[in-house]
PDB file of C-alpha atoms and ligand atoms in Angstrom:
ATOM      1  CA  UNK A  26     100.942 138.570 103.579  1.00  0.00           C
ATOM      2  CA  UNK A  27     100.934 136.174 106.664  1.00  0.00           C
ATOM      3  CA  UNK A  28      97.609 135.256 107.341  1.00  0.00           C
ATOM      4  CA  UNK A  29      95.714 133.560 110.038  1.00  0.00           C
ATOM      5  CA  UNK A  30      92.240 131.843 109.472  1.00  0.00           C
ATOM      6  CA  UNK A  31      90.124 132.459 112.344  1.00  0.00           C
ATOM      7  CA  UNK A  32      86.844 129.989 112.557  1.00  0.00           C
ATOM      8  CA  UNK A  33      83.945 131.683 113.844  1.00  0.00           C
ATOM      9  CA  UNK A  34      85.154 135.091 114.124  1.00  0.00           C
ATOM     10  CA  UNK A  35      82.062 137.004 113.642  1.00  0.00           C
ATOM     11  CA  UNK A  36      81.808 137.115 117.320  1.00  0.00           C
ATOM     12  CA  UNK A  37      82.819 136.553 120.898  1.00  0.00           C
ATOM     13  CA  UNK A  38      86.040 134.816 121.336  1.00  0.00           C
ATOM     14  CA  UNK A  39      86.846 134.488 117.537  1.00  0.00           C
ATOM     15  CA  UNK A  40      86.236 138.390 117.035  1.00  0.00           C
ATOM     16  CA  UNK A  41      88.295 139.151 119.856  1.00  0.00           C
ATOM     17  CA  UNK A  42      91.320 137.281 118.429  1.00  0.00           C
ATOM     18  CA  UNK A  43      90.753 138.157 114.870  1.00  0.00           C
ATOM     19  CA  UNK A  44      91.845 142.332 116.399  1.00  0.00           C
ATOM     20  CA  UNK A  45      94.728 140.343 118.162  1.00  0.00           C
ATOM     21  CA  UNK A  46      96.327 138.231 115.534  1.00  0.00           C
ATOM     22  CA  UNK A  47      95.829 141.728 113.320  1.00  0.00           C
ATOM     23  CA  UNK A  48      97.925 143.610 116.133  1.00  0.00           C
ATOM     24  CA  UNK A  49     100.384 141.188 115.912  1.00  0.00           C
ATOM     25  CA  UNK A  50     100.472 141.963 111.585  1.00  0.00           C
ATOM     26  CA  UNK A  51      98.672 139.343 110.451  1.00  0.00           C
ATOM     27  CA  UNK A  52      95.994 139.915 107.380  1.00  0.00           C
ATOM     28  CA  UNK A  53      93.138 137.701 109.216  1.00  0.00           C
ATOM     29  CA  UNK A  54      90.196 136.089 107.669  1.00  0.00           C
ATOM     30  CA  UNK A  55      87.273 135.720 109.519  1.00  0.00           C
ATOM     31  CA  UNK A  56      85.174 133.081 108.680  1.00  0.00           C
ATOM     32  CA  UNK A  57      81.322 132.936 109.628  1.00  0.00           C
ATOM     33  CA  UNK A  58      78.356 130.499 109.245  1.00  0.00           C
ATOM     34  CA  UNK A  59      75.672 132.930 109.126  1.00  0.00           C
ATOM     35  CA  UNK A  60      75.990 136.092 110.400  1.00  0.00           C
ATOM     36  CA  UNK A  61      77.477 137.944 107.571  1.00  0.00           C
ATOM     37  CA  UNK A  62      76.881 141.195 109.211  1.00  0.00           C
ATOM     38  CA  UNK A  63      79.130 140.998 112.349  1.00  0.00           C
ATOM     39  CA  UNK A  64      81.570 139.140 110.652  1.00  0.00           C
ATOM     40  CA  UNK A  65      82.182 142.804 108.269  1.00  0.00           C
ATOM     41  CA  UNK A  66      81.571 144.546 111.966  1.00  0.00           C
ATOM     42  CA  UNK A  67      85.045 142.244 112.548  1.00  0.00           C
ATOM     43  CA  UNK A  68      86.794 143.148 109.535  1.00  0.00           C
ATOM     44  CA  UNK A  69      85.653 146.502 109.665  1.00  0.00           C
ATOM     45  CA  UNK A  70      87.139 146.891 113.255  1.00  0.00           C
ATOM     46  CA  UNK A  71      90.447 145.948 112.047  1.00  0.00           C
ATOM     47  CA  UNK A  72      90.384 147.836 109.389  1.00  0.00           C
ATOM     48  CA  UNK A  73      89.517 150.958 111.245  1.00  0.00           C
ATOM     49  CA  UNK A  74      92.944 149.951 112.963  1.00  0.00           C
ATOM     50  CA  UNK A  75      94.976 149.545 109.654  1.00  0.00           C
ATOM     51  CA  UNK A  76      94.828 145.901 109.718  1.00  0.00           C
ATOM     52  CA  UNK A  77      94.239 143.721 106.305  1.00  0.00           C
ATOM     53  CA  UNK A  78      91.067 141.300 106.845  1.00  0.00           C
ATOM     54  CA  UNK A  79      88.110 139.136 104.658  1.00  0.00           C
ATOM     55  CA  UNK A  80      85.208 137.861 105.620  1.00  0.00           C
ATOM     56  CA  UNK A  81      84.630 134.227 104.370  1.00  0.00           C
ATOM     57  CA  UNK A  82      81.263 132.697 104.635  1.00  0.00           C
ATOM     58  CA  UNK A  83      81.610 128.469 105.564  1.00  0.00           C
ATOM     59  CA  UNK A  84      80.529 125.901 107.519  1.00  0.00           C
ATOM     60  CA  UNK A  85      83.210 124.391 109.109  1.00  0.00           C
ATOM     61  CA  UNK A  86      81.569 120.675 109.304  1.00  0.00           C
ATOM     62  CA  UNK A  87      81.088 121.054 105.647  1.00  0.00           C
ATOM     63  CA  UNK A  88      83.999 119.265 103.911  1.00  0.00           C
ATOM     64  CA  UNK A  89      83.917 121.310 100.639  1.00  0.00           C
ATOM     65  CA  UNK A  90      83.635 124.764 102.383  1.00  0.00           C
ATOM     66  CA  UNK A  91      86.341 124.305 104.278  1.00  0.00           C
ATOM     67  CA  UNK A  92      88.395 123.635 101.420  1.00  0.00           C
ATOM     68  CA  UNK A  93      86.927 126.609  99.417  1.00  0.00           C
ATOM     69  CA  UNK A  94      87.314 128.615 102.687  1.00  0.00           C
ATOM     70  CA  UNK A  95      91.421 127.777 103.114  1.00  0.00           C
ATOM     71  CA  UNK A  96      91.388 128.335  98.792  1.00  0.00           C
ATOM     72  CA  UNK A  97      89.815 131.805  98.719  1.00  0.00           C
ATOM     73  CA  UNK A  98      91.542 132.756 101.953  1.00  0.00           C
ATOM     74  CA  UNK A  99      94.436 132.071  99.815  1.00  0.00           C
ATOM     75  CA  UNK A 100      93.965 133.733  97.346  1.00  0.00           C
ATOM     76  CA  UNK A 101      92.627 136.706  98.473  1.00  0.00           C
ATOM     77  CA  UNK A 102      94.926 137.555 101.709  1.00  0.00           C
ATOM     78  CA  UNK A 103      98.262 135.023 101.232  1.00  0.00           C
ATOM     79  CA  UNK A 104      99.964 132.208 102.432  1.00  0.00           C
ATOM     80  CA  UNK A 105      98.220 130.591 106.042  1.00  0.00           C
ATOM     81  CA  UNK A 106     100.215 131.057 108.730  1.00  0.00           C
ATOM     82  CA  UNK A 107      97.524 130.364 111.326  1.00  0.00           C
ATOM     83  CA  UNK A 108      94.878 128.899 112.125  1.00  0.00           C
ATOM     84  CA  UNK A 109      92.609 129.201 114.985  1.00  0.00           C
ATOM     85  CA  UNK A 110      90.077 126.336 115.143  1.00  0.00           C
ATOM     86  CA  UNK A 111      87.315 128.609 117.368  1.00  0.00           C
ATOM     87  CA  UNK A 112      83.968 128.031 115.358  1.00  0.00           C
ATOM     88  CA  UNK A 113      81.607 126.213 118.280  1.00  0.00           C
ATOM     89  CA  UNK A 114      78.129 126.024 119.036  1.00  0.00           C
ATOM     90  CA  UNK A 115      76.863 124.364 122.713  1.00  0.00           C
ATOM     91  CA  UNK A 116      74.317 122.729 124.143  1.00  0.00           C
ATOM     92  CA  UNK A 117      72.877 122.359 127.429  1.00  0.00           C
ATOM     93  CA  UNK A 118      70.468 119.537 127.495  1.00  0.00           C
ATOM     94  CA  UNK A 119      69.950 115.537 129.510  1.00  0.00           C
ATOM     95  CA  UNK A 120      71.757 113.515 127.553  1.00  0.00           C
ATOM     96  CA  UNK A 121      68.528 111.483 126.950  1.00  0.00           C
ATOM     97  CA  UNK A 122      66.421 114.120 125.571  1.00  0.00           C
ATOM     98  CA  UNK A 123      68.846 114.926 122.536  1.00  0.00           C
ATOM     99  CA  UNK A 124      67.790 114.269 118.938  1.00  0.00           C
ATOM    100  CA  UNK A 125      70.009 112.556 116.813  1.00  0.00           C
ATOM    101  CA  UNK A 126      70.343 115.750 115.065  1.00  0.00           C
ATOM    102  CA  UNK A 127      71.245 117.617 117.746  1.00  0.00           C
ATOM    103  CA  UNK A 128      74.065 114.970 118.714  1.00  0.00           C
ATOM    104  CA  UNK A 129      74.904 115.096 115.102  1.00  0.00           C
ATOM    105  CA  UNK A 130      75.406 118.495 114.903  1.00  0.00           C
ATOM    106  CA  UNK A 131      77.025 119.045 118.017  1.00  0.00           C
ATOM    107  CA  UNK A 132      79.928 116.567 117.238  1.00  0.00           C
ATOM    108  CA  UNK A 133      79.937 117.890 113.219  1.00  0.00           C
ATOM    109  CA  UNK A 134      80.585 121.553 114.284  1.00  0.00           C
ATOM    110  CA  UNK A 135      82.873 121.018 117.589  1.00  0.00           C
ATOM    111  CA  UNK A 136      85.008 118.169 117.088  1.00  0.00           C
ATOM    112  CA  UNK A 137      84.602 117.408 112.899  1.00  0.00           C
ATOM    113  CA  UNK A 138      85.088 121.060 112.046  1.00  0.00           C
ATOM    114  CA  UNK A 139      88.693 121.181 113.968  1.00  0.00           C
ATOM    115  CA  UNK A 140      89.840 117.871 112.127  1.00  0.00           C
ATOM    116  CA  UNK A 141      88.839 118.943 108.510  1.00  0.00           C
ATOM    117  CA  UNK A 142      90.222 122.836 109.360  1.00  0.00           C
ATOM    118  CA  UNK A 143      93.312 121.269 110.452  1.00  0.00           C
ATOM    119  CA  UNK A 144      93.443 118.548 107.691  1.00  0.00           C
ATOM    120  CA  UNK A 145      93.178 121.767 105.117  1.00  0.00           C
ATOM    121  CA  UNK A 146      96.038 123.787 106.860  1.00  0.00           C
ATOM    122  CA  UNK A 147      98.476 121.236 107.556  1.00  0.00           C
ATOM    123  CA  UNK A 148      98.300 120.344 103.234  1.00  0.00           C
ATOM    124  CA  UNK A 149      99.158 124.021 102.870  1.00  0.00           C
ATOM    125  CA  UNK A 150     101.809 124.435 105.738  1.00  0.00           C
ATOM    126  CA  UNK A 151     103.987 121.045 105.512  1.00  0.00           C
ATOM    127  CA  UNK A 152     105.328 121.909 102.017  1.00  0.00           C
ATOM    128  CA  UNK A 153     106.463 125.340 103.788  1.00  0.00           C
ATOM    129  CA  UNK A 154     107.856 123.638 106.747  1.00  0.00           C
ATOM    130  CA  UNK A 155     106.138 126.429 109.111  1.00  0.00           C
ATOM    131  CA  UNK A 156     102.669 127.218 110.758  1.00  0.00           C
ATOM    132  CA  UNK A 157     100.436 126.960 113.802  1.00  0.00           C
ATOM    133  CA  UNK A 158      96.957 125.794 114.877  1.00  0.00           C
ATOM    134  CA  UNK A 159      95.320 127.102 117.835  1.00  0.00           C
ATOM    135  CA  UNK A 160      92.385 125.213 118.878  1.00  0.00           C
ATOM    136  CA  UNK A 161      89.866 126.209 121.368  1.00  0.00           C
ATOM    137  CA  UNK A 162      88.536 123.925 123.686  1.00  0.00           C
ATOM    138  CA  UNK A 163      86.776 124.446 126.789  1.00  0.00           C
ATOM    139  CA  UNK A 164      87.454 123.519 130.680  1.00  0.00           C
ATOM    140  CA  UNK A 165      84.487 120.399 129.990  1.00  0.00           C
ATOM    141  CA  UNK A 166      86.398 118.899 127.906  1.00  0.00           C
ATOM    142  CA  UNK A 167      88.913 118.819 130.388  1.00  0.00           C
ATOM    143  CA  UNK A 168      86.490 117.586 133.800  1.00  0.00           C
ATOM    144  CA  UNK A 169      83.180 116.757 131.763  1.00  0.00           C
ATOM    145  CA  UNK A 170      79.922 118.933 132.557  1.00  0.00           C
ATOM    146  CA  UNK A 171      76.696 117.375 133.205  1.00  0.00           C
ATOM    147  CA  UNK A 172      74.002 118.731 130.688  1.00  0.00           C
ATOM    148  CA  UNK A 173      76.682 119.246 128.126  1.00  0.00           C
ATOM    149  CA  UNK A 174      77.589 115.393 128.420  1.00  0.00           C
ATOM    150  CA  UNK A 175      78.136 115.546 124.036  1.00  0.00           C
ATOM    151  CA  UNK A 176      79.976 119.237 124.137  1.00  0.00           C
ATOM    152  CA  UNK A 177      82.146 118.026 126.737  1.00  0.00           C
ATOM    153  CA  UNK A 178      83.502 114.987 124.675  1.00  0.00           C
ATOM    154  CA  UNK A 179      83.813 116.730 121.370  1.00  0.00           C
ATOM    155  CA  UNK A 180      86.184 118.891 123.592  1.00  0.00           C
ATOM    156  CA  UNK A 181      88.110 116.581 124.757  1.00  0.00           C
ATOM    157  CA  UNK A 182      88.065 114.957 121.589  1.00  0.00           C
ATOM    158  CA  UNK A 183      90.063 118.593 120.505  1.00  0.00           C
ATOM    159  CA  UNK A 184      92.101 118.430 123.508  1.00  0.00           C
ATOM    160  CA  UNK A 185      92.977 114.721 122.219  1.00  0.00           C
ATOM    161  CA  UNK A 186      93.340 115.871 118.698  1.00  0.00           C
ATOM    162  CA  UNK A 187      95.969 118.886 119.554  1.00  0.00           C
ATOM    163  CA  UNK A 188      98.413 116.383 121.520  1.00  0.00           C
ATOM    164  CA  UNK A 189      98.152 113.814 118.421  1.00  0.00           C
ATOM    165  CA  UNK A 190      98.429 115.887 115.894  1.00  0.00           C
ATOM    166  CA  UNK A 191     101.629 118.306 117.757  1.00  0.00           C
ATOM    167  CA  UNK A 192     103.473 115.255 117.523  1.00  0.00           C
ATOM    168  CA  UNK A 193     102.615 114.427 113.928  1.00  0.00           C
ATOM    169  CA  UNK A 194     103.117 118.264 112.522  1.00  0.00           C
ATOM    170  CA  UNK A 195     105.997 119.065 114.688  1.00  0.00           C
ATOM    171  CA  UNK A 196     108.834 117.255 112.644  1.00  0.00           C
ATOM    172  CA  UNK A 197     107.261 119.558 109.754  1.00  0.00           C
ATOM    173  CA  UNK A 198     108.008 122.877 111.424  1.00  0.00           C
ATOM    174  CA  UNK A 199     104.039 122.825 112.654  1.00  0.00           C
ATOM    175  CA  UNK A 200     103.199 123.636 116.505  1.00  0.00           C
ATOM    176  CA  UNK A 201      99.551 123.068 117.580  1.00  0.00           C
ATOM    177  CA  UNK A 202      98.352 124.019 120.854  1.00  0.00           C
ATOM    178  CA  UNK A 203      95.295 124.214 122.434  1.00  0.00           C
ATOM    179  CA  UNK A 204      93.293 126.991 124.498  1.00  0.00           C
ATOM    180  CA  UNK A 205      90.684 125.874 127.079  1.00  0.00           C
ATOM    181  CA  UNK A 206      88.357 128.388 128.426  1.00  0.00           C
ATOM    182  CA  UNK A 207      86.292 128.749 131.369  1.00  0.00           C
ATOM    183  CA  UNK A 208      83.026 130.610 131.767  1.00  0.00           C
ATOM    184  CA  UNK A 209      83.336 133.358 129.062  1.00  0.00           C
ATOM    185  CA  UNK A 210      81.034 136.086 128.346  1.00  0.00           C
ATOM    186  CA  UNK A 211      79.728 135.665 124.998  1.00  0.00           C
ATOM    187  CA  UNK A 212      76.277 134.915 123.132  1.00  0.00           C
ATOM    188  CA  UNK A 213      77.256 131.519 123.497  1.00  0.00           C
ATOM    189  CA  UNK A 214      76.730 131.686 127.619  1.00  0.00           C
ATOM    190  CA  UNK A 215      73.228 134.537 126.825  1.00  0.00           C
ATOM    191  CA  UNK A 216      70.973 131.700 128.008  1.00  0.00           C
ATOM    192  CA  UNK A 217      71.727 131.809 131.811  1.00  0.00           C
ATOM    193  CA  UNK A 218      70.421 133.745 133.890  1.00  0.00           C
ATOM    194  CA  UNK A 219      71.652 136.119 135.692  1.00  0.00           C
ATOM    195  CA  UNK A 220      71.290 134.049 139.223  1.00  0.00           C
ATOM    196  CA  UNK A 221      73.639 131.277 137.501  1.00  0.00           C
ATOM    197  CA  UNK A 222      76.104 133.659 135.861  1.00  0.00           C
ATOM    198  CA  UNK A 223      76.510 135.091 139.220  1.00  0.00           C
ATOM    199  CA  UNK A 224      76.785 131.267 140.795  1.00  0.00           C
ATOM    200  CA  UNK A 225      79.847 130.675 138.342  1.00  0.00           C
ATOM    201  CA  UNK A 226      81.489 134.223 139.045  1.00  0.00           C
ATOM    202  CA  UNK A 227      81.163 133.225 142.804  1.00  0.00           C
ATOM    203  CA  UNK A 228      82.632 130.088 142.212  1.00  0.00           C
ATOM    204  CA  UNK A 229      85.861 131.511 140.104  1.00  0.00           C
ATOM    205  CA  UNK A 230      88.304 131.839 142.362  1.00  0.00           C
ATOM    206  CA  UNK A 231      89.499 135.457 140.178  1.00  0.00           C
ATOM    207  CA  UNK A 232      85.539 136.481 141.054  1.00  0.00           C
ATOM    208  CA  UNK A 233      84.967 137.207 137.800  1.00  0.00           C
ATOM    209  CA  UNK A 234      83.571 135.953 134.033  1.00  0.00           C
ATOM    210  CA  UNK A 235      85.974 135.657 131.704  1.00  0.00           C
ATOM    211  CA  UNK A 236      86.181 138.135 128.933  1.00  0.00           C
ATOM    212  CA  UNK A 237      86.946 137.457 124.950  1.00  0.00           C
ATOM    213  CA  UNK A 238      89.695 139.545 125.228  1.00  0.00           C
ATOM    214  CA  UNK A 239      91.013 137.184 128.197  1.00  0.00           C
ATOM    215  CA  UNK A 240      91.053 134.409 125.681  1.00  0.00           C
ATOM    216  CA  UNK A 241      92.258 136.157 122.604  1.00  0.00           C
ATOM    217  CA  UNK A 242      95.416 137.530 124.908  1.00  0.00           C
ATOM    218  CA  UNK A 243      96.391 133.278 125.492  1.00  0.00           C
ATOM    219  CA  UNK A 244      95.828 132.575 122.074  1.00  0.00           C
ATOM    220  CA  UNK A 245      98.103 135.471 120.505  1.00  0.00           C
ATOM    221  CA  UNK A 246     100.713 134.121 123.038  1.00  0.00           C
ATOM    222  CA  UNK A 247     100.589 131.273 120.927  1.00  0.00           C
ATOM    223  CA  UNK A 248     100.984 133.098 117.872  1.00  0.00           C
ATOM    224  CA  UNK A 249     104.353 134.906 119.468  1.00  0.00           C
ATOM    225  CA  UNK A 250     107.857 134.209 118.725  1.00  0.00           C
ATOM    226  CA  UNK A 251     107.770 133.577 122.818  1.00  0.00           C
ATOM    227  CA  UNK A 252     105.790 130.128 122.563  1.00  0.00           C
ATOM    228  CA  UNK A 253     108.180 128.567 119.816  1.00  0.00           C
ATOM    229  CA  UNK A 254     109.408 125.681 121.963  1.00  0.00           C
ATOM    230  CA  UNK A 255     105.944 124.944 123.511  1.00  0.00           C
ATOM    231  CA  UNK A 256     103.485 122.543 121.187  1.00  0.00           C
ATOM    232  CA  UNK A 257     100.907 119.685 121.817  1.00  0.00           C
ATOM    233  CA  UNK A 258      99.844 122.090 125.460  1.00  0.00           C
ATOM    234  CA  UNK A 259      96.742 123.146 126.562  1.00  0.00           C
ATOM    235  CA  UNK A 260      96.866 126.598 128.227  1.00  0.00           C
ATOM    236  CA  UNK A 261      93.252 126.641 130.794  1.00  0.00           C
ATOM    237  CA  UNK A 262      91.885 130.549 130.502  1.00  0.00           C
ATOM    238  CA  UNK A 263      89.482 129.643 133.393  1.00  0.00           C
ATOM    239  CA  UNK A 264      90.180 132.359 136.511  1.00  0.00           C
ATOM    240  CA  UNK A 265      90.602 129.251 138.429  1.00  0.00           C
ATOM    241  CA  UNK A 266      87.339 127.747 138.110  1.00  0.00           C
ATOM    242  CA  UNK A 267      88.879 124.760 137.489  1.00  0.00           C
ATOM    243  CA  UNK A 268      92.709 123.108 138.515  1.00  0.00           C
TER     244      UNK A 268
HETATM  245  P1  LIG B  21      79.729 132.519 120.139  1.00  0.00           P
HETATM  246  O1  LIG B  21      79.845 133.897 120.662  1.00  0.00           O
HETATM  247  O2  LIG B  21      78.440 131.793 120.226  1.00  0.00           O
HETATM  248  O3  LIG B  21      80.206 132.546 118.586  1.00  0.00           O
HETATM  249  C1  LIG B  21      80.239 131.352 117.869  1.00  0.00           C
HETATM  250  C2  LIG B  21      80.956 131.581 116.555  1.00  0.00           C
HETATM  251  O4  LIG B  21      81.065 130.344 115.859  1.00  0.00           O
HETATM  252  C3  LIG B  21      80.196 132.532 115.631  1.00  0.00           C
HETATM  253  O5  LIG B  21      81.142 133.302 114.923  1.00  0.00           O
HETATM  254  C4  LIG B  21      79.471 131.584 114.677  1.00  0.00           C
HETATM  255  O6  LIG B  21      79.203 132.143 113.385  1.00  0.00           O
HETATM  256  C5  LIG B  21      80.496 130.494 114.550  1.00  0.00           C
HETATM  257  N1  LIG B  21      79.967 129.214 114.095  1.00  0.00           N
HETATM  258  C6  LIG B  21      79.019 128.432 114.670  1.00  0.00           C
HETATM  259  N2  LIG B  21      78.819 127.331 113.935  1.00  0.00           N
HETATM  260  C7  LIG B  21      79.665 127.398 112.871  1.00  0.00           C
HETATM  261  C8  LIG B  21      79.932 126.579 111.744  1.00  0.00           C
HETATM  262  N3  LIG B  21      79.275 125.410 111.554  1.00  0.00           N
HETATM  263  N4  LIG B  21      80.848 126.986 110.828  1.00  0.00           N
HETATM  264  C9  LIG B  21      81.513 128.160 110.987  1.00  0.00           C
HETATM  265  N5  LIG B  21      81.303 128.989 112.042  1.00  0.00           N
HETATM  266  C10 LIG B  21      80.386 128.608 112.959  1.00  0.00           C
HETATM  267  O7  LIG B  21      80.806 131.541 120.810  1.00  0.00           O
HETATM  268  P2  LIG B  21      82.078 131.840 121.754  1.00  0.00           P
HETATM  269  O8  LIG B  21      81.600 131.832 123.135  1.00  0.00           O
HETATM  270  O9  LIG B  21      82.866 132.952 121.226  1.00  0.00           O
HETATM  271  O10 LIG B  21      82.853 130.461 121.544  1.00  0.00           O
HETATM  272  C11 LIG B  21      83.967 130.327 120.680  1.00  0.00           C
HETATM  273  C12 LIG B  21      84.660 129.002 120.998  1.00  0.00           C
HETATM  274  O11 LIG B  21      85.064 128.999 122.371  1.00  0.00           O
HETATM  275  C13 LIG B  21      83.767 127.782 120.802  1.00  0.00           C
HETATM  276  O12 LIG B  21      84.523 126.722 120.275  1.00  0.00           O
HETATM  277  C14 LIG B  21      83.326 127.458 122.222  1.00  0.00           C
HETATM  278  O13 LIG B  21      82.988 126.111 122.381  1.00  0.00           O
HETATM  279  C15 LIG B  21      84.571 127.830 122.994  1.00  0.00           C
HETATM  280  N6  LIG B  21      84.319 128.092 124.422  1.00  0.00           N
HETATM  281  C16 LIG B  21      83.483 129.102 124.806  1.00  0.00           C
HETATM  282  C17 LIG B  21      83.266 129.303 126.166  1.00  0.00           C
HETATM  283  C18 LIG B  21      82.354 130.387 126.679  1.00  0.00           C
HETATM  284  O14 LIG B  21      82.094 130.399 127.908  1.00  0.00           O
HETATM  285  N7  LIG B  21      81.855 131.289 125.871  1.00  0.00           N
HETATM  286  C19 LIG B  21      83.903 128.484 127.111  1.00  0.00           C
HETATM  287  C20 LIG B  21      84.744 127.466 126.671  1.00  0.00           C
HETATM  288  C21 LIG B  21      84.950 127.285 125.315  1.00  0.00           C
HETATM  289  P3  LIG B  21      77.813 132.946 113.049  1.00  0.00           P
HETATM  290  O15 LIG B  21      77.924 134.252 113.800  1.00  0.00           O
HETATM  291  O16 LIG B  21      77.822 133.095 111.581  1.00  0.00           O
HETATM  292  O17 LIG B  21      76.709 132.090 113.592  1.00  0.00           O
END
């Protein structure tokens, strides 16, 4: 079967487009660091749907899980068509009060873990002439966000990546493209409070948070005979927020 990989698809935006890319008839496998639980909640959901999914525990910054993650995807579900680089984790912290862990890790999960995802697909998809990454970004990587001075740069380190790597993948048949989001409402935003939440909803021009489904809706564009002329883009899912 046709299968997309979906990086951190246990919840929030990756969930969300794991039930998309399954609408659209692809077997999906959702890949999770820890949270084996609602990654089968995912699976289980498209399932429930009559969709063909597997859950596949790996850290995307770790070179050999990745590898074992793109091998036992293959096996177990079929050739890659997709992949949607999505697995993140943020930050919000002074620049000068972050470890050198937290710097490490930061720049290991965002911007690392999209290289060596996309250095595992495009071995599998340039033989077949055919295939897509998706990567997920964020509107700091595109205007920089003070307190998330490291999050915004692995971002536009992605945003950098896509355009480079479009034009080296497209002679092969390969399109990569590139989703940035605005303020979403996942776990990943559950430490603001309410009175900043409500800040960034007044300052969205749309007057609302953005929802995973928003996000998963760009991102199966992508995966739709309709985008087959666009590569090396970035599509801003942001209400406005930004321009
Ligand atoms: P989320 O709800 O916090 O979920 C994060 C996902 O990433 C989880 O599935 C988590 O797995 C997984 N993950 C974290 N570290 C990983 C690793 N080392 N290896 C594999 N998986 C890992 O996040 P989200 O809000 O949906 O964000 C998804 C993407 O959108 C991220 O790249 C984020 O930067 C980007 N984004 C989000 C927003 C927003 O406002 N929410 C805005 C712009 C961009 P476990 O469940 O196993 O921990």
């Amino acid at each position: 079967m046709r299968t997309a990989i979906v990086t951190g698809a246990s919840r929030g935006i990756g969930a969300a487009a794991s039930l998309e890319l399954s609408a659209l008839g692809y077997a999906v496998a959702v890949n999770f660091k820890d949270n084996a639980e609602k990654a089968f909640e995912t699976v289980s959901k498209i399932r429930a749907l009559g969709g063909v999914a597997e859950a596949f525990k790996a850290d995307v910054s770790e070179p050999d899980e990745v590898r074992r993650l793109f091998q036992s995807s293959e096996e177990a579900l079929g050739r890659t068509e997709i992949l949607v680089n999505n697995a993140g984790i943020s930050k919000i912290v002074l620049l000068q009060d972050m470890g050198d862990d937290e710097i490490s890790e930061l720049l290991r999960v965002d911007l690392l873990g999209t290289i060596l995802c996309s250095r595992e697909a495009a071995k599998l998809m340039i033989p077949r002439k055919s295939g897509l990454i998706i990567n997920i970004a964020s509107m700091w990587g595109e205007v920089g966000a003070s307190c998330e001075t490291v999050y915004s740069a692995c971002k536009a380190g992605v945003i950098g990546f896509t355009k480079a790597l479009a034009k080296e993948l497209g002679p092969s048949g390969i399109r990569v493209n590139c989703v940035s989001p605005g303020v979403i409402r996942t776990d990943m935003n559950s430490a603001l409070d309410a009175e900043t939440l409500g800040s960034l909803e007044s300052d969205t021009p749309l007057l609302r948070l953005g929802t995973p489904k928003d996000v998963a809706k760009a991102i199966a564009f992508f995966a739709r005979e309709d985008s087959s002329f666009i590569t090396g883009q970035v599509l801003p899912v942001n209400g406005g927020i930004i321009v």
